[in-house]
Amino acid sequence: MTGSEESSSFRLVYVPGVMPDKWVRVWNERHPDVPLALTQVPAGAAAGRLLDGDADAGLVRLPVDRTVLSAIPLYTEQTVVVVPKDHLVTAVDEVSPEDLSDDIVLHPLDDVLDWENLPGRPAFERPATTADAVELVAAGIGVLIVPLSLARLHHRKDLTHRPLKDAPESSVALAWPEDATTDEVEDFIGIVRGRTVNSTRGRRPAHPEGNPKGGARRKPGPGESAAGRSAAAKPTGKGGQSAGRSGRGTPKGGKRGKPRRRS
């Protein structure tokens, strides 16, 4: 890709577990002339990529440094515990931290949850990544607590998950450098917030809606409905009657005849 092509694209980074497909599809429909360059990065590296100018915006996990990054929270994920399918907790619909007191709870170095007290027993060594921790769960070494999207991302047939109550949660946000709020960033904000293409907060349409020539449409006056305004615009005959009303106008010739009496 040449330098000019890079400058004309919108560069978006996203962290594992986040699925930006629906927003990417809308962007491509609205901006076919501005390619969206999509790059997945580790959760801990997303803010650095934005601040270094390697991306225009990012779908990141909170918290971020609000002194240098603007952020719009999008949603908060449910926290789950990943276990082998034959684990005891699979017998319940929801797990409490106390239910894991006898388990080794793996705590990978790329964990995205802000723990004050991790439940269970600590592992001898922290796995480097969530993917490594999932492999250890499958080997029967311990269990893993992650946001639901990461449990789905690393799904295996021999593993399952259950909701974990009273646990930290992870929130996903759209973030961008505070001093680099471009038109493209504003457009992407509108997309993730569900604004239509004609929204006043997005880019304005070429002409006011419903009037391709750009003229302002007159609003109905006091007590005047849209239908009444339409009817009032029609030409009228004598006495103010509408000339088009069947059976109510003056007969041809301008004279009214008397009805005949039947003999």
Short mmCIF file of C-alpha atoms in Angstrom, two decimals:
data_model
loop_
_atom_site.label_atom_id
_atom_site.label_comp_id
_atom_site.label_asym_id
_atom_site.label_seq_id
_atom_site.Cartn_x
_atom_site.Cartn_y
_atom_site.Cartn_z
CA MET A 1 0.00 0.00 0.00
CA THR A 2 1.36 3.44 -0.91
CA GLY A 3 1.51 6.42 1.42
CA SER A 4 -1.40 8.14 -0.36
CA GLU A 5 -3.59 5.05 0.03
CA GLU A 6 -2.78 4.85 3.72
CA SER A 7 -3.68 8.50 4.30
CA SER A 8 -7.07 8.07 2.59
CA SER A 9 -8.11 5.07 4.71
CA PHE A 10 -9.72 5.01 8.15
CA ARG A 11 -7.54 2.96 10.49
CA LEU A 12 -9.33 1.10 13.27
CA VAL A 13 -7.71 -1.15 15.88
CA TYR A 14 -9.71 -3.58 18.03
CA VAL A 15 -8.91 -5.90 20.91
CA PRO A 16 -9.52 -9.69 21.06
CA GLY A 17 -13.11 -10.65 21.77
CA VAL A 18 -14.59 -7.52 20.21
CA MET A 19 -16.50 -8.19 16.98
CA PRO A 20 -16.62 -5.01 14.85
CA ASP A 21 -18.14 -6.69 11.77
CA LYS A 22 -21.55 -4.95 11.85
CA TRP A 23 -19.97 -1.50 12.17
CA VAL A 24 -17.44 -2.26 9.45
CA ARG A 25 -20.27 -3.30 7.12
CA VAL A 26 -22.16 -0.03 7.70
CA TRP A 27 -18.96 1.98 7.18
CA ASN A 28 -18.30 0.26 3.84
CA GLU A 29 -21.87 0.98 2.73
CA ARG A 30 -21.67 4.68 3.63
CA HIS A 31 -18.04 5.32 2.65
CA PRO A 32 -17.13 3.09 -0.31
CA ASP A 33 -14.42 5.58 -1.25
CA VAL A 34 -12.70 5.43 2.18
CA PRO A 35 -11.31 1.95 2.92
CA LEU A 36 -11.44 0.82 6.55
CA ALA A 37 -8.11 -0.71 7.62
CA LEU A 38 -8.86 -3.11 10.49
CA THR A 39 -6.13 -4.44 12.82
CA GLN A 40 -6.45 -6.63 15.93
CA VAL A 41 -4.01 -5.76 18.73
CA PRO A 42 -3.51 -7.04 22.31
CA ALA A 43 -5.71 -5.24 24.82
CA GLY A 44 -2.69 -3.72 26.55
CA ALA A 45 -1.29 -2.31 23.29
CA ALA A 46 -4.39 -0.56 21.90
CA ALA A 47 -3.91 2.79 23.67
CA GLY A 48 -0.29 2.98 22.58
CA ARG A 49 -1.22 2.40 18.94
CA LEU A 50 -3.68 5.30 19.12
CA LEU A 51 -1.27 7.69 20.81
CA ASP A 52 1.54 6.80 18.40
CA GLY A 53 -0.67 7.74 15.45
CA ASP A 54 -0.83 4.17 14.12
CA ALA A 55 -4.64 4.22 14.18
CA ASP A 56 -7.44 6.79 13.97
CA ALA A 57 -9.72 5.07 16.50
CA GLY A 58 -9.95 1.85 18.45
CA LEU A 59 -12.43 -0.53 20.05
CA VAL A 60 -10.70 -0.95 23.41
CA ARG A 61 -11.28 -2.17 26.94
CA LEU A 62 -11.69 0.36 29.71
CA PRO A 63 -10.11 2.00 31.57
CA VAL A 64 -8.05 4.28 29.33
CA ASP A 65 -6.20 7.50 30.13
CA ARG A 66 -8.93 10.15 29.66
CA THR A 67 -6.37 12.98 29.76
CA VAL A 68 -5.11 12.01 26.30
CA LEU A 69 -7.86 9.79 24.88
CA SER A 70 -11.54 10.46 24.31
CA ALA A 71 -13.74 7.41 24.89
CA ILE A 72 -17.38 6.46 24.49
CA PRO A 73 -18.41 3.38 26.53
CA LEU A 74 -20.37 0.95 24.35
CA TYR A 75 -21.27 -2.05 26.54
CA THR A 76 -20.22 -4.06 29.60
CA GLU A 77 -19.61 -7.79 29.33
CA GLN A 78 -20.68 -10.59 31.62
CA THR A 79 -17.85 -12.35 33.46
CA VAL A 80 -17.69 -16.16 33.24
CA VAL A 81 -15.52 -18.99 34.53
CA VAL A 82 -14.14 -21.43 31.93
CA VAL A 83 -13.98 -25.04 33.16
CA PRO A 84 -13.74 -28.58 31.77
CA LYS A 85 -17.11 -30.06 30.87
CA ASP A 86 -16.92 -32.56 33.74
CA HIS A 87 -16.24 -29.90 36.41
CA LEU A 88 -18.57 -29.80 39.43
CA VAL A 89 -19.74 -26.23 38.76
CA THR A 90 -21.38 -27.31 35.50
CA ALA A 91 -24.24 -28.62 37.65
CA VAL A 92 -25.34 -25.04 38.47
CA ASP A 93 -26.50 -22.11 36.33
CA GLU A 94 -24.38 -19.50 38.12
CA VAL A 95 -21.13 -19.74 40.08
CA SER A 96 -20.01 -17.75 43.12
CA PRO A 97 -16.36 -17.03 44.00
CA GLU A 98 -16.72 -19.34 47.01
CA ASP A 99 -17.52 -22.24 44.66
CA LEU A 100 -13.97 -21.93 43.29
CA SER A 101 -12.18 -21.93 46.65
CA ASP A 102 -10.60 -25.35 46.04
CA ASP A 103 -9.64 -24.66 42.40
CA ILE A 104 -6.47 -23.24 40.96
CA VAL A 105 -7.61 -20.04 39.25
CA LEU A 106 -5.28 -19.15 36.40
CA HIS A 107 -4.35 -15.48 36.05
CA PRO A 108 -2.77 -14.75 32.66
CA LEU A 109 -0.51 -11.73 32.21
CA ASP A 110 -2.91 -10.25 29.64
CA ASP A 111 -5.93 -10.49 31.97
CA VAL A 112 -8.40 -7.64 31.29
CA LEU A 113 -10.28 -7.86 34.62
CA ASP A 114 -9.38 -5.56 37.50
CA TRP A 115 -9.14 -7.95 40.46
CA GLU A 116 -8.86 -6.84 44.05
CA ASN A 117 -8.90 -10.43 45.35
CA LEU A 118 -8.70 -13.25 42.84
CA PRO A 119 -10.80 -16.22 44.04
CA GLY A 120 -9.47 -19.76 44.41
CA ARG A 121 -5.85 -20.80 44.79
CA PRO A 122 -3.08 -19.11 42.77
CA ALA A 123 -1.13 -21.04 40.17
CA PHE A 124 2.60 -21.59 40.61
CA GLU A 125 3.22 -19.41 37.54
CA ARG A 126 1.06 -16.99 35.60
CA PRO A 127 0.39 -17.98 31.97
CA ALA A 128 1.64 -15.46 29.40
CA THR A 129 -1.66 -15.18 27.52
CA THR A 130 -5.34 -16.03 27.81
CA ALA A 131 -4.87 -18.57 25.00
CA ASP A 132 -2.16 -20.32 27.05
CA ALA A 133 -4.44 -20.34 30.09
CA VAL A 134 -7.23 -21.97 28.08
CA GLU A 135 -4.84 -24.77 27.12
CA LEU A 136 -4.05 -25.31 30.80
CA VAL A 137 -7.76 -25.47 31.65
CA ALA A 138 -8.18 -28.16 28.99
CA ALA A 139 -5.26 -30.06 30.56
CA GLY A 140 -7.01 -30.02 33.94
CA ILE A 141 -4.51 -27.63 35.58
CA GLY A 142 -7.05 -25.05 36.74
CA VAL A 143 -9.96 -22.79 35.75
CA LEU A 144 -10.01 -19.38 34.08
CA ILE A 145 -12.15 -16.27 34.63
CA VAL A 146 -12.67 -14.02 31.59
CA PRO A 147 -15.25 -11.77 29.89
CA LEU A 148 -17.84 -13.77 27.95
CA SER A 149 -16.50 -12.69 24.55
CA LEU A 150 -13.07 -14.17 25.33
CA ALA A 151 -14.64 -17.44 26.46
CA ARG A 152 -16.42 -17.61 23.10
CA LEU A 153 -13.29 -16.59 21.19
CA HIS A 154 -11.30 -19.46 22.74
CA HIS A 155 -14.13 -21.99 22.64
CA ARG A 156 -13.21 -25.67 22.71
CA LYS A 157 -15.46 -28.73 22.58
CA ASP A 158 -14.03 -30.08 25.83
CA LEU A 159 -14.61 -26.84 27.76
CA THR A 160 -17.67 -24.86 28.86
CA HIS A 161 -18.38 -21.76 30.93
CA ARG A 162 -20.75 -20.48 33.59
CA PRO A 163 -21.60 -16.92 34.72
CA LEU A 164 -19.60 -15.80 37.77
CA LYS A 165 -21.40 -13.43 40.14
CA ASP A 166 -19.73 -10.81 42.34
CA ALA A 167 -16.79 -10.53 39.94
CA PRO A 168 -15.19 -7.58 38.12
CA GLU A 169 -16.59 -6.82 34.67
CA SER A 170 -14.97 -5.52 31.51
CA SER A 171 -16.39 -2.61 29.50
CA VAL A 172 -15.70 -1.96 25.81
CA ALA A 173 -15.40 1.57 24.43
CA LEU A 174 -14.66 3.44 21.23
CA ALA A 175 -11.55 5.57 21.85
CA TRP A 176 -9.47 8.01 19.83
CA PRO A 177 -6.77 10.64 20.52
CA GLU A 178 -8.39 13.68 22.11
CA ASP A 179 -6.61 16.10 19.78
CA ALA A 180 -7.48 14.16 16.61
CA THR A 181 -11.28 14.16 16.31
CA THR A 182 -11.56 14.05 12.52
CA ASP A 183 -14.68 13.94 10.32
CA GLU A 184 -14.07 10.21 9.84
CA VAL A 185 -13.94 9.65 13.59
CA GLU A 186 -17.23 11.57 13.97
CA ASP A 187 -18.78 9.41 11.26
CA PHE A 188 -17.67 6.21 13.00
CA ILE A 189 -19.04 7.50 16.31
CA GLY A 190 -22.38 7.94 14.56
CA ILE A 191 -22.24 4.38 13.24
CA VAL A 192 -21.54 2.72 16.60
CA ARG A 193 -24.29 4.84 18.17
CA GLY A 194 -26.77 3.73 15.53
CA ARG A 195 -27.33 7.07 13.85
CA THR A 196 -28.83 7.06 10.38
CA VAL A 197 -26.99 8.48 7.40
CA ASN A 198 -29.25 11.59 7.50
CA SER A 199 -28.71 12.25 11.20
CA THR A 200 -27.97 15.88 12.04
CA ARG A 201 -25.00 14.68 14.11
CA GLY A 202 -23.49 12.94 11.07
CA ARG A 203 -22.61 14.36 7.69
CA ARG A 204 -25.46 16.38 6.22
CA PRO A 205 -27.29 15.11 3.13
CA ALA A 206 -26.83 17.05 -0.11
CA HIS A 207 -30.40 18.43 0.03
CA PRO A 208 -32.99 18.78 2.79
CA GLU A 209 -35.02 15.61 3.05
CA GLY A 210 -38.06 15.63 0.82
CA ASN A 211 -37.04 18.75 -1.14
CA PRO A 212 -34.33 17.99 -3.73
CA LYS A 213 -34.17 21.62 -4.90
CA GLY A 214 -33.01 22.79 -1.48
CA GLY A 215 -36.02 25.01 -0.70
CA ALA A 216 -37.51 25.03 2.77
CA ARG A 217 -40.79 23.18 3.17
CA ARG A 218 -43.57 25.37 4.66
CA LYS A 219 -44.92 24.16 7.98
CA PRO A 220 -48.72 24.04 8.51
CA GLY A 221 -50.15 27.18 10.10
CA PRO A 222 -52.09 27.22 13.39
CA GLY A 223 -54.97 24.76 13.19
CA GLU A 224 -53.95 23.68 9.69
CA SER A 225 -53.19 20.04 9.04
CA ALA A 226 -50.99 18.80 6.21
CA ALA A 227 -54.06 17.37 4.48
CA GLY A 228 -55.96 20.66 4.89
CA ARG A 229 -53.07 22.60 3.45
CA SER A 230 -53.08 20.32 0.41
CA ALA A 231 -56.80 20.76 -0.12
CA ALA A 232 -56.59 24.53 0.27
CA ALA A 233 -54.10 24.71 -2.54
CA LYS A 234 -56.61 23.36 -5.09
CA PRO A 235 -58.42 25.87 -7.40
CA THR A 236 -62.00 26.68 -6.43
CA GLY A 237 -65.13 27.61 -8.30
CA LYS A 238 -67.83 30.18 -7.39
CA GLY A 239 -68.62 30.48 -3.73
CA GLY A 240 -65.32 28.99 -2.77
CA GLN A 241 -66.39 25.42 -3.68
CA SER A 242 -63.79 23.12 -5.06
CA ALA A 243 -64.21 22.74 -8.81
CA GLY A 244 -63.22 19.12 -8.63
CA ARG A 245 -65.94 17.95 -6.19
CA SER A 246 -68.26 15.64 -8.03
CA GLY A 247 -71.97 16.59 -8.11
CA ARG A 248 -71.51 19.85 -6.15
CA GLY A 249 -70.41 22.34 -8.84
CA THR A 250 -72.45 24.48 -11.25
CA PRO A 251 -73.71 22.66 -14.44
CA LYS A 252 -72.24 23.56 -17.78
CA GLY A 253 -73.62 26.87 -19.08
CA GLY A 254 -73.66 28.56 -15.69
CA LYS A 255 -77.47 28.08 -14.99
CA ARG A 256 -79.14 25.76 -12.55
CA GLY A 257 -82.24 23.99 -13.85
CA LYS A 258 -85.36 23.14 -11.86
CA PRO A 259 -86.08 19.47 -11.31
CA ARG A 260 -88.89 18.13 -13.49
CA ARG A 261 -92.13 16.96 -11.96
CA ARG A 262 -93.24 13.55 -12.92
CA SER A 263 -96.81 13.24 -14.14
#
